[in-house]
């Protein structure tokens, strides 16, 4: 199958729209576990803390709109560059505590809000921005300054929440397709 391409804003290169990493955590606060493949049902990633055990904090966001989170690998790189400029140790992909890390520009990912698309066999709808919080820094034992810097650096790069429409498998290397 040929790689799906999407045009991005400005003079940035097209993204391959490929899943680079998949993470889950069996319960809130537990370390993220990397997977080669996961199964998604109508609530989210099977075995992950969100559909199985709830969320870290109370939110006005409906549970069904939090079953999968996705973040741009390029967004992680951009945010970490800002952290380095402030003399703060960068965060790894798994430390962002998002389910899927995808090779896509931040602007292109953010533009998926309100759109239906597929990731491998799974059909989803982009719901809300996944705004960063201090929790990733807290779990890593970072001081308050680092936690606040994380929130600021990832503020427009925190990713997107996805609502599952049709379940199936997502694997490392799965492509995003549809109305992108």
CSV table of N, CA and C in Angstrom, one decimal:
chain,number,residue,atom,x,y,z
A,1,UNK,N,0.9,-1.2,0.0
A,1,UNK,CA,0.0,0.0,0.0
A,1,UNK,C,0.9,1.2,0.0
A,2,UNK,N,0.6,2.2,-0.8
A,2,UNK,CA,1.4,3.4,-0.9
A,2,UNK,C,1.1,4.3,0.4
A,3,UNK,N,2.1,5.0,0.8
A,3,UNK,CA,2.0,5.9,1.9
A,3,UNK,C,1.0,7.0,1.6
A,4,UNK,N,0.2,7.3,2.6
A,4,UNK,CA,-0.8,8.4,2.5
A,4,UNK,C,0.0,9.7,2.7
A,5,UNK,N,-0.2,10.8,2.0
A,5,UNK,CA,0.4,12.0,2.2
A,5,UNK,C,-0.6,13.1,2.4
A,6,UNK,N,-0.2,14.1,3.2
A,6,UNK,CA,-1.1,15.3,3.4
A,6,UNK,C,-0.3,16.5,3.3
A,7,UNK,N,-0.8,17.6,2.7
A,7,UNK,CA,-0.1,18.8,2.6
A,7,UNK,C,-0.2,19.5,3.9
A,8,UNK,N,0.9,20.2,4.3
A,8,UNK,CA,0.9,20.9,5.6
A,8,UNK,C,0.9,22.4,5.3
A,9,UNK,N,0.8,23.2,6.4
A,9,UNK,CA,0.8,24.6,6.2
A,9,UNK,C,2.2,25.1,6.0
A,10,UNK,N,2.3,26.2,5.3
A,10,UNK,CA,3.6,26.9,5.1
A,10,UNK,C,4.5,26.1,4.2
A,11,UNK,N,5.8,26.2,4.5
A,11,UNK,CA,6.8,25.5,3.7
A,11,UNK,C,7.3,24.2,4.3
A,12,UNK,N,6.5,23.6,5.2
A,12,UNK,CA,6.9,22.4,5.9
A,12,UNK,C,6.7,21.2,4.9
A,13,UNK,N,7.5,20.1,5.1
A,13,UNK,CA,7.4,19.0,4.3
A,13,UNK,C,6.1,18.2,4.6
A,14,UNK,N,5.6,17.4,3.6
A,14,UNK,CA,4.4,16.6,3.8
A,14,UNK,C,4.7,15.6,4.9
A,15,UNK,N,3.7,15.2,5.6
A,15,UNK,CA,3.9,14.1,6.7
A,15,UNK,C,3.5,12.8,6.1
A,16,UNK,N,4.1,11.7,6.6
A,16,UNK,CA,3.7,10.4,6.1
A,16,UNK,C,2.5,9.9,6.8
A,17,UNK,N,2.0,10.5,7.9
A,17,UNK,CA,0.8,10.1,8.6
A,17,UNK,C,0.9,8.7,9.1
A,18,UNK,N,2.0,8.3,9.7
A,18,UNK,CA,2.3,7.0,10.2
A,18,UNK,C,2.4,6.9,11.7
A,19,UNK,N,1.8,5.9,12.3
A,19,UNK,CA,1.9,5.7,13.7
A,19,UNK,C,3.4,5.2,14.0
A,20,UNK,N,4.1,6.0,14.9
A,20,UNK,CA,5.5,5.7,15.2
A,20,UNK,C,5.6,4.9,16.5
A,21,UNK,N,4.7,5.2,17.5
A,21,UNK,CA,4.7,4.5,18.8
A,21,UNK,C,3.3,4.4,19.4
A,22,UNK,N,3.1,3.4,20.2
A,22,UNK,CA,1.8,3.2,20.8
A,22,UNK,C,2.1,2.9,22.3
A,23,UNK,N,1.4,3.6,23.2
A,23,UNK,CA,1.6,3.5,24.6
A,23,UNK,C,0.2,3.3,25.3
A,24,UNK,N,0.2,2.5,26.4
A,24,UNK,CA,-0.9,2.4,27.3
A,24,UNK,C,-0.3,2.4,28.7
A,25,UNK,N,-1.2,2.7,29.6
A,25,UNK,CA,-0.9,2.5,31.0
A,25,UNK,C,-2.1,1.8,31.7
A,26,UNK,N,-1.8,0.7,32.4
A,26,UNK,CA,-2.9,-0.1,33.0
A,26,UNK,C,-3.8,0.6,34.0
A,27,UNK,N,-3.2,1.6,34.7
A,27,UNK,CA,-3.9,2.4,35.7
A,27,UNK,C,-3.3,3.8,35.8
A,28,UNK,N,-4.1,4.7,36.4
A,28,UNK,CA,-3.6,6.1,36.5
A,28,UNK,C,-2.3,6.1,37.3
A,29,UNK,N,-1.3,6.9,36.8
A,29,UNK,CA,-0.1,7.0,37.4
A,29,UNK,C,1.0,6.0,37.1
A,30,UNK,N,0.5,4.8,36.6
A,30,UNK,CA,1.5,3.7,36.3
A,30,UNK,C,2.3,4.1,35.0
A,31,UNK,N,3.5,3.6,34.9
A,31,UNK,CA,4.3,3.9,33.8
A,31,UNK,C,3.7,3.5,32.5
A,32,UNK,N,4.0,4.2,31.4
A,32,UNK,CA,3.4,3.9,30.1
A,32,UNK,C,4.2,2.6,29.6
A,33,UNK,N,3.4,1.8,28.9
A,33,UNK,CA,4.0,0.6,28.3
A,33,UNK,C,3.9,0.7,26.8
A,34,UNK,N,5.0,0.5,26.1
A,34,UNK,CA,5.0,0.6,24.6
A,34,UNK,C,4.6,-0.8,24.0
A,35,UNK,N,3.8,-0.7,22.9
A,35,UNK,CA,3.2,-1.8,22.2
A,35,UNK,C,3.5,-1.8,20.7
A,36,UNK,N,3.6,-2.9,20.1
A,36,UNK,CA,3.7,-3.0,18.7
A,36,UNK,C,2.3,-2.9,18.0
A,37,UNK,N,1.3,-3.3,18.8
A,37,UNK,CA,-0.1,-3.3,18.2
A,37,UNK,C,-1.0,-3.3,19.4
A,38,UNK,N,-2.2,-2.7,19.2
A,38,UNK,CA,-3.2,-2.7,20.2
A,38,UNK,C,-4.6,-2.9,19.6
A,39,UNK,N,-5.5,-3.4,20.4
A,39,UNK,CA,-6.9,-3.5,19.9
A,39,UNK,C,-7.7,-2.4,20.5
A,40,UNK,N,-8.6,-1.8,19.6
A,40,UNK,CA,-9.5,-0.7,20.0
A,40,UNK,C,-10.9,-1.2,19.9
A,41,UNK,N,-11.7,-0.9,21.0
A,41,UNK,CA,-13.1,-1.2,20.9
A,41,UNK,C,-13.9,0.1,20.9
A,42,UNK,N,-15.2,0.1,21.2
A,42,UNK,CA,-15.9,1.3,21.1
A,42,UNK,C,-15.6,2.3,22.2
A,43,UNK,N,-14.8,1.9,23.2
A,43,UNK,CA,-14.5,2.8,24.3
A,43,UNK,C,-13.1,3.4,24.2
A,44,UNK,N,-12.2,2.7,23.5
A,44,UNK,CA,-10.8,3.1,23.3
A,44,UNK,C,-9.9,1.9,23.3
A,45,UNK,N,-8.6,2.1,23.7
A,45,UNK,CA,-7.6,1.1,23.6
A,45,UNK,C,-7.9,0.1,24.7
A,46,UNK,N,-8.0,-1.2,24.4
A,46,UNK,CA,-8.3,-2.2,25.3
A,46,UNK,C,-7.1,-2.4,26.2
A,47,UNK,N,-7.3,-2.4,27.5
A,47,UNK,CA,-6.3,-2.5,28.5
A,47,UNK,C,-5.7,-1.2,29.0
A,48,UNK,N,-6.1,-0.1,28.4
A,48,UNK,CA,-5.6,1.2,28.8
A,48,UNK,C,-6.4,1.7,30.0
A,49,UNK,N,-5.8,2.6,30.7
A,49,UNK,CA,-6.4,3.2,31.9
A,49,UNK,C,-7.7,4.0,31.6
A,50,UNK,N,-7.8,4.7,30.5
A,50,UNK,CA,-8.9,5.5,30.2
A,50,UNK,C,-10.2,4.7,30.1
A,51,UNK,N,-10.3,3.8,29.1
A,51,UNK,CA,-11.6,3.1,29.0
A,51,UNK,C,-11.8,2.1,30.1
A,52,UNK,N,-10.8,1.6,30.8
A,52,UNK,CA,-10.9,0.6,31.8
A,52,UNK,C,-11.1,1.1,33.2
A,53,UNK,N,-10.4,2.2,33.5
A,53,UNK,CA,-10.4,2.6,34.9
A,53,UNK,C,-10.6,4.1,35.2
A,54,UNK,N,-10.9,4.8,34.2
A,54,UNK,CA,-11.2,6.2,34.4
A,54,UNK,C,-10.0,7.1,34.3
A,55,UNK,N,-10.1,8.4,34.7
A,55,UNK,CA,-9.2,9.4,34.4
A,55,UNK,C,-8.5,9.9,35.6
A,56,UNK,N,-7.4,10.6,35.4
A,56,UNK,CA,-6.6,11.2,36.5
A,56,UNK,C,-7.4,12.3,37.3
A,57,UNK,N,-8.1,13.1,36.6
A,57,UNK,CA,-8.9,14.2,37.3
A,57,UNK,C,-10.3,14.3,36.7
A,58,UNK,N,-11.1,15.0,37.4
A,58,UNK,CA,-12.5,15.2,36.9
A,58,UNK,C,-12.4,16.2,35.7
A,59,UNK,N,-13.3,16.0,34.8
A,59,UNK,CA,-13.3,16.8,33.6
A,59,UNK,C,-14.7,16.9,33.1
A,60,UNK,N,-14.9,17.9,32.3
A,60,UNK,CA,-16.2,18.1,31.6
A,60,UNK,C,-16.2,17.4,30.3
A,61,UNK,N,-15.1,16.8,29.9
A,61,UNK,CA,-15.0,16.0,28.7
A,61,UNK,C,-15.6,14.7,28.9
A,62,UNK,N,-16.6,14.3,28.1
A,62,UNK,CA,-17.2,13.0,28.2
A,62,UNK,C,-16.2,11.9,28.1
A,63,UNK,N,-16.4,10.8,28.9
A,63,UNK,CA,-15.5,9.7,28.9
A,63,UNK,C,-15.3,9.1,27.5
A,64,UNK,N,-16.4,9.0,26.7
A,64,UNK,CA,-16.3,8.4,25.4
A,64,UNK,C,-15.5,9.2,24.4
A,65,UNK,N,-15.1,10.4,24.7
A,65,UNK,CA,-14.3,11.3,23.9
A,65,UNK,C,-12.8,11.3,24.4
A,66,UNK,N,-12.5,10.4,25.3
A,66,UNK,CA,-11.1,10.3,25.8
A,66,UNK,C,-10.5,9.0,25.6
A,67,UNK,N,-11.0,8.1,24.9
A,67,UNK,CA,-10.6,6.7,24.8
A,67,UNK,C,-9.2,6.6,24.1
A,68,UNK,N,-8.8,7.5,23.3
A,68,UNK,CA,-7.5,7.5,22.6
A,68,UNK,C,-7.0,8.9,22.6
A,69,UNK,N,-5.7,9.1,22.8
A,69,UNK,CA,-5.1,10.4,22.6
A,69,UNK,C,-3.9,10.2,21.6
A,70,UNK,N,-3.7,11.2,20.8
A,70,UNK,CA,-2.7,11.2,19.7
A,70,UNK,C,-1.9,12.5,19.8
A,71,UNK,N,-0.6,12.3,19.5
A,71,UNK,CA,0.3,13.5,19.6
A,71,UNK,C,1.3,13.4,18.4
A,72,UNK,N,1.7,14.6,18.0
A,72,UNK,CA,2.6,14.7,16.8
A,72,UNK,C,4.0,14.5,17.3
A,73,UNK,N,4.8,13.6,16.7
A,73,UNK,CA,6.2,13.5,17.0
A,73,UNK,C,6.9,14.8,16.8
A,74,UNK,N,6.6,15.5,15.8
A,74,UNK,CA,7.2,16.8,15.5
A,74,UNK,C,6.9,17.8,16.6
A,75,UNK,N,5.6,17.7,17.1
A,75,UNK,CA,5.2,18.6,18.2
A,75,UNK,C,6.1,18.3,19.5
A,76,UNK,N,6.3,17.0,19.7
A,76,UNK,CA,7.2,16.7,20.9
A,76,UNK,C,8.6,17.3,20.7
A,77,UNK,N,9.1,17.2,19.5
A,77,UNK,CA,10.4,17.7,19.2
A,77,UNK,C,10.4,19.2,19.4
A,78,UNK,N,9.4,19.9,18.9
A,78,UNK,CA,9.4,21.4,19.0
A,78,UNK,C,9.3,21.8,20.5
A,79,UNK,N,8.4,21.1,21.2
A,79,UNK,CA,8.2,21.4,22.6
A,79,UNK,C,9.5,21.2,23.4
A,80,UNK,N,10.2,20.1,23.1
A,80,UNK,CA,11.4,19.7,23.8
A,80,UNK,C,12.5,20.7,23.5
A,81,UNK,N,12.5,21.3,22.3
A,81,UNK,CA,13.5,22.3,21.9
A,81,UNK,C,13.3,23.5,22.8
A,82,UNK,N,12.0,23.9,23.0
A,82,UNK,CA,11.7,25.0,23.9
A,82,UNK,C,12.2,24.7,25.3
A,83,UNK,N,12.0,23.5,25.8
A,83,UNK,CA,12.4,23.1,27.1
A,83,UNK,C,14.0,23.2,27.2
A,84,UNK,N,14.7,22.7,26.2
A,84,UNK,CA,16.1,22.8,26.2
A,84,UNK,C,16.6,24.2,26.3
A,85,UNK,N,15.9,25.1,25.6
A,85,UNK,CA,16.3,26.5,25.6
A,85,UNK,C,16.2,27.1,27.0
A,86,UNK,N,15.3,26.5,27.8
A,86,UNK,CA,15.2,27.0,29.2
A,86,UNK,C,16.0,26.2,30.2
A,87,UNK,N,16.8,25.3,29.6
A,87,UNK,CA,17.7,24.5,30.5
A,87,UNK,C,17.0,23.4,31.2
A,88,UNK,N,15.8,22.9,30.6
A,88,UNK,CA,15.0,21.9,31.2
A,88,UNK,C,15.2,20.6,30.4
A,89,UNK,N,15.3,19.5,31.1
A,89,UNK,CA,15.4,18.2,30.5
A,89,UNK,C,14.2,17.9,29.7
A,90,UNK,N,14.4,17.4,28.4
A,90,UNK,CA,13.2,17.1,27.6
A,90,UNK,C,12.4,15.9,28.1
A,91,UNK,N,11.2,15.8,27.6
A,91,UNK,CA,10.3,14.7,27.9
A,91,UNK,C,10.4,13.7,26.8
A,92,UNK,N,10.4,12.4,27.1
A,92,UNK,CA,10.4,11.4,26.0
A,92,UNK,C,8.9,11.2,25.5
A,93,UNK,N,8.8,10.5,24.4
A,93,UNK,CA,7.5,10.2,23.9
A,93,UNK,C,6.5,9.6,24.9
A,94,UNK,N,7.0,8.6,25.6
A,94,UNK,CA,6.1,8.0,26.6
A,94,UNK,C,5.8,8.9,27.8
A,95,UNK,N,6.7,9.8,28.1
A,95,UNK,CA,6.5,10.7,29.2
A,95,UNK,C,5.4,11.7,28.9
A,96,UNK,N,5.0,11.9,27.7
A,96,UNK,CA,3.9,12.8,27.4
A,96,UNK,C,2.5,12.2,27.7
A,97,UNK,N,2.5,10.9,27.9
A,97,UNK,CA,1.4,10.1,28.4
A,97,UNK,C,0.2,10.1,27.4
A,98,UNK,N,0.6,10.2,26.1
A,98,UNK,CA,-0.4,10.0,25.0
A,98,UNK,C,-0.4,8.6,24.4
A,99,UNK,N,-1.5,8.2,23.9
A,99,UNK,CA,-1.6,6.8,23.4
A,99,UNK,C,-0.8,6.6,22.1
A,100,UNK,N,-1.0,7.5,21.2
A,100,UNK,CA,-0.3,7.3,19.8
A,100,UNK,C,0.6,8.5,19.5
A,101,UNK,N,1.8,8.1,19.0
A,101,UNK,CA,2.7,9.2,18.5
A,101,UNK,C,2.7,9.0,17.0
A,102,UNK,N,2.4,10.1,16.3
A,102,UNK,CA,2.3,10.0,14.9
A,102,UNK,C,3.2,10.9,14.2
A,103,UNK,N,3.7,10.5,13.0
A,103,UNK,CA,4.5,11.4,12.2
A,103,UNK,C,3.6,12.3,11.4
A,104,UNK,N,3.3,13.5,12.0
A,104,UNK,CA,2.4,14.5,11.4
A,104,UNK,C,2.8,15.8,11.9
A,105,UNK,N,2.6,16.9,11.1
A,105,UNK,CA,2.8,18.2,11.6
A,105,UNK,C,1.8,18.6,12.7
A,106,UNK,N,2.1,19.4,13.6
A,106,UNK,CA,1.2,19.9,14.7
A,106,UNK,C,-0.1,20.5,14.1
A,107,UNK,N,0.1,21.4,13.1
A,107,UNK,CA,-1.0,22.0,12.5
A,107,UNK,C,-2.0,21.0,11.8
A,108,UNK,N,-1.4,20.0,11.1
A,108,UNK,CA,-2.2,19.0,10.4
A,108,UNK,C,-3.0,18.2,11.5
A,109,UNK,N,-2.3,17.8,12.6
A,109,UNK,CA,-3.0,17.1,13.6
A,109,UNK,C,-4.1,17.9,14.2
A,110,UNK,N,-3.8,19.1,14.6
A,110,UNK,CA,-4.9,20.0,15.2
A,110,UNK,C,-6.0,20.2,14.3
A,111,UNK,N,-5.8,20.2,13.0
A,111,UNK,CA,-6.9,20.3,12.0
A,111,UNK,C,-7.8,19.1,11.9
A,112,UNK,N,-7.4,18.0,12.5
A,112,UNK,CA,-8.3,16.8,12.5
A,112,UNK,C,-9.4,16.9,13.5
A,113,UNK,N,-9.5,18.0,14.3
A,113,UNK,CA,-10.6,18.1,15.3
A,113,UNK,C,-11.9,18.2,14.5
A,114,UNK,N,-12.9,17.4,14.9
A,114,UNK,CA,-14.2,17.4,14.3
A,114,UNK,C,-14.2,16.6,13.0
A,115,UNK,N,-13.1,15.9,12.6
A,115,UNK,CA,-13.1,15.1,11.4
A,115,UNK,C,-13.1,13.6,11.8
A,116,UNK,N,-13.7,12.9,10.9
A,116,UNK,CA,-13.6,11.4,11.0
A,116,UNK,C,-12.5,10.9,10.0
A,117,UNK,N,-11.8,9.9,10.6
A,117,UNK,CA,-10.7,9.4,9.8
A,117,UNK,C,-10.3,8.0,10.3
A,118,UNK,N,-9.4,7.3,9.7
A,118,UNK,CA,-9.0,6.0,10.1
A,118,UNK,C,-7.5,5.9,10.5
A,119,UNK,N,-7.3,5.1,11.4
A,119,UNK,CA,-5.9,4.8,11.8
A,119,UNK,C,-5.8,3.2,11.8
A,120,UNK,N,-5.1,2.7,10.7
A,120,UNK,CA,-5.2,1.3,10.5
A,120,UNK,C,-6.6,0.9,10.3
A,121,UNK,N,-7.1,-0.1,11.0
A,121,UNK,CA,-8.5,-0.6,10.9
A,121,UNK,C,-9.5,0.2,11.7
A,122,UNK,N,-9.0,1.1,12.5
A,122,UNK,CA,-9.9,1.8,13.4
A,122,UNK,C,-10.4,3.1,12.9
A,123,UNK,N,-11.7,3.3,13.0
A,123,UNK,CA,-12.3,4.6,12.6
A,123,UNK,C,-12.5,5.5,13.8
A,124,UNK,N,-12.1,6.7,13.8
A,124,UNK,CA,-12.2,7.6,14.9
A,124,UNK,C,-12.7,9.0,14.5
A,125,UNK,N,-13.0,9.8,15.5
A,125,UNK,CA,-13.3,11.2,15.2
A,125,UNK,C,-12.5,12.0,16.2
A,126,UNK,N,-11.8,13.1,15.6
A,126,UNK,CA,-11.1,14.0,16.5
A,126,UNK,C,-12.0,14.8,17.3
A,127,UNK,N,-11.9,14.9,18.6
A,127,UNK,CA,-12.9,15.6,19.4
A,127,UNK,C,-12.3,16.9,20.0
A,128,UNK,N,-11.4,16.9,20.9
A,128,UNK,CA,-10.9,18.1,21.6
A,128,UNK,C,-9.4,18.1,21.7
A,129,UNK,N,-8.8,19.2,21.7
A,129,UNK,CA,-7.4,19.3,22.0
A,129,UNK,C,-7.1,18.6,23.3
A,130,UNK,N,-5.9,17.9,23.4
A,130,UNK,CA,-5.5,17.2,24.6
A,130,UNK,C,-4.5,18.2,25.3
A,131,UNK,N,-5.1,19.1,26.0
A,131,UNK,CA,-4.3,20.1,26.7
A,131,UNK,C,-3.3,19.5,27.7
A,132,UNK,N,-2.1,19.9,27.7
A,132,UNK,CA,-1.2,19.4,28.7
A,132,UNK,C,-1.5,19.8,30.1
A,133,UNK,N,-1.1,19.0,31.1
A,133,UNK,CA,-1.2,19.3,32.5
A,133,UNK,C,0.1,19.1,33.2
A,134,UNK,N,0.2,19.3,34.4
A,134,UNK,CA,1.4,19.1,35.2
A,134,UNK,C,1.7,17.6,35.5
A,135,UNK,N,0.7,16.7,35.3
A,135,UNK,CA,0.8,15.3,35.7
A,135,UNK,C,2.0,14.6,35.1
A,136,UNK,N,2.4,14.8,33.8
A,136,UNK,CA,3.6,14.1,33.4
A,136,UNK,C,4.8,14.5,34.2
A,137,UNK,N,5.0,15.7,34.5
A,137,UNK,CA,6.1,16.2,35.3
A,137,UNK,C,6.1,15.6,36.7
A,138,UNK,N,4.9,15.6,37.3
A,138,UNK,CA,4.7,15.1,38.6
A,138,UNK,C,5.1,13.6,38.7
A,139,UNK,N,4.7,12.8,37.7
A,139,UNK,CA,5.0,11.4,37.7
A,139,UNK,C,6.5,11.1,37.5
A,140,UNK,N,7.2,12.1,36.9
A,140,UNK,CA,8.6,11.9,36.7
A,140,UNK,C,9.4,12.5,37.9
A,141,UNK,N,8.7,13.0,38.9
A,141,UNK,CA,9.4,13.6,40.0
A,141,UNK,C,10.0,15.0,39.7
A,142,UNK,N,9.5,15.6,38.7
A,142,UNK,CA,10.1,16.9,38.3
A,142,UNK,C,9.6,18.0,39.2
A,143,UNK,N,10.4,19.1,39.4
A,143,UNK,CA,10.0,20.2,40.3
A,143,UNK,C,8.9,21.0,39.6
A,144,UNK,N,8.3,21.9,40.4
A,144,UNK,CA,7.1,22.7,39.9
A,144,UNK,C,7.5,23.5,38.7
A,145,UNK,N,8.7,24.0,38.7
A,145,UNK,CA,9.2,24.8,37.5
A,145,UNK,C,9.2,24.0,36.2
A,146,UNK,N,9.7,22.8,36.3
A,146,UNK,CA,9.7,21.9,35.1
A,146,UNK,C,8.3,21.5,34.7
A,147,UNK,N,7.4,21.3,35.7
A,147,UNK,CA,6.0,20.9,35.4
A,147,UNK,C,5.3,22.0,34.7
A,148,UNK,N,5.5,23.3,35.1
A,148,UNK,CA,4.9,24.4,34.5
A,148,UNK,C,5.5,24.7,33.1
A,149,UNK,N,6.8,24.4,32.9
A,149,UNK,CA,7.5,24.6,31.6
A,149,UNK,C,6.9,23.5,30.6
A,150,UNK,N,6.6,22.3,31.1
A,150,UNK,CA,6.0,21.3,30.3
A,150,UNK,C,4.7,21.8,29.7
A,151,UNK,N,3.8,22.3,30.6
A,151,UNK,CA,2.5,22.8,30.3
A,151,UNK,C,2.6,23.9,29.2
A,152,UNK,N,3.5,24.8,29.4
A,152,UNK,CA,3.7,25.9,28.5
A,152,UNK,C,4.3,25.4,27.1
A,153,UNK,N,5.3,24.6,27.1
A,153,UNK,CA,5.9,24.1,25.9
A,153,UNK,C,5.0,23.3,25.1
A,154,UNK,N,4.1,22.5,25.7
A,154,UNK,CA,3.2,21.6,25.0
A,154,UNK,C,1.8,22.2,24.8
A,155,UNK,N,1.6,23.5,25.2
A,155,UNK,CA,0.3,24.1,25.2
A,155,UNK,C,-0.4,24.0,23.8
A,156,UNK,N,0.2,24.2,22.7
A,156,UNK,CA,-0.4,24.0,21.4
A,156,UNK,C,0.0,22.8,20.7
A,157,UNK,N,0.8,21.9,21.4
A,157,UNK,CA,1.3,20.7,20.9
A,157,UNK,C,0.9,19.5,21.7
A,158,UNK,N,-0.1,19.6,22.5
A,158,UNK,CA,-0.5,18.5,23.4
A,158,UNK,C,-1.2,17.3,22.8
A,159,UNK,N,-1.6,17.5,21.5
A,159,UNK,CA,-2.3,16.4,20.8
A,159,UNK,C,-3.8,16.6,20.8
A,160,UNK,N,-4.5,15.5,20.5
A,160,UNK,CA,-5.9,15.5,20.2
A,160,UNK,C,-6.5,14.3,20.8
A,161,UNK,N,-7.7,14.4,21.4
A,161,UNK,CA,-8.5,13.3,21.9
A,161,UNK,C,-9.3,12.7,20.7
A,162,UNK,N,-9.4,11.4,20.7
A,162,UNK,CA,-10.1,10.7,19.6
A,162,UNK,C,-11.2,9.9,20.2
A,163,UNK,N,-12.4,9.9,19.6
A,163,UNK,CA,-13.5,9.1,19.9
A,163,UNK,C,-13.6,7.9,19.0
A,164,UNK,N,-13.5,6.7,19.4
A,164,UNK,CA,-13.6,5.5,18.5
A,164,UNK,C,-15.0,5.4,17.9
A,165,UNK,N,-15.0,5.2,16.6
A,165,UNK,CA,-16.3,4.9,16.0
A,165,UNK,C,-16.4,3.5,15.6
A,166,UNK,N,-15.3,2.9,15.1
A,166,UNK,CA,-15.3,1.4,14.8
A,166,UNK,C,-14.0,0.9,15.2
A,167,UNK,N,-14.0,-0.2,16.0
A,167,UNK,CA,-12.8,-0.8,16.6
A,167,UNK,C,-12.0,-1.6,15.6
A,168,UNK,N,-10.9,-2.1,16.1
A,168,UNK,CA,-10.0,-2.9,15.2
A,168,UNK,C,-8.6,-2.8,15.8
A,169,UNK,N,-7.6,-3.1,15.0
A,169,UNK,CA,-6.2,-3.1,15.4
A,169,UNK,C,-5.5,-1.8,14.9
A,170,UNK,N,-4.7,-1.3,15.7
A,170,UNK,CA,-3.7,-0.2,15.4
A,170,UNK,C,-2.3,-0.8,15.7
A,171,UNK,N,-1.4,-0.7,14.7
A,171,UNK,CA,-0.1,-1.2,14.9
A,171,UNK,C,0.9,-0.1,14.6
A,172,UNK,N,2.1,-0.3,15.1
A,172,UNK,CA,3.2,0.6,14.7
A,172,UNK,C,3.3,0.6,13.2
A,173,UNK,N,3.3,1.7,12.6
A,173,UNK,CA,3.4,1.7,11.1
A,173,UNK,C,2.0,1.9,10.4
A,174,UNK,N,0.9,1.8,11.2
A,174,UNK,CA,-0.4,2.0,10.6
A,174,UNK,C,-0.5,3.4,10.1
A,175,UNK,N,-1.2,3.5,9.0
A,175,UNK,CA,-1.4,4.8,8.3
A,175,UNK,C,-2.7,5.5,8.7
A,176,UNK,N,-2.7,6.8,8.8
A,176,UNK,CA,-3.9,7.6,8.9
A,176,UNK,C,-4.4,7.8,7.5
A,177,UNK,N,-5.8,7.7,7.4
A,177,UNK,CA,-6.4,7.9,6.1
A,177,UNK,C,-7.8,8.4,6.3
A,178,UNK,N,-8.3,8.9,5.2
A,178,UNK,CA,-9.7,9.5,5.2
A,178,UNK,C,-9.7,10.9,4.9
A,179,UNK,N,-10.6,11.7,5.5
A,179,UNK,CA,-10.8,13.1,5.2
A,179,UNK,C,-9.8,13.9,6.0
A,180,UNK,N,-8.5,13.9,5.5
A,180,UNK,CA,-7.5,14.5,6.2
A,180,UNK,C,-7.2,15.9,5.5
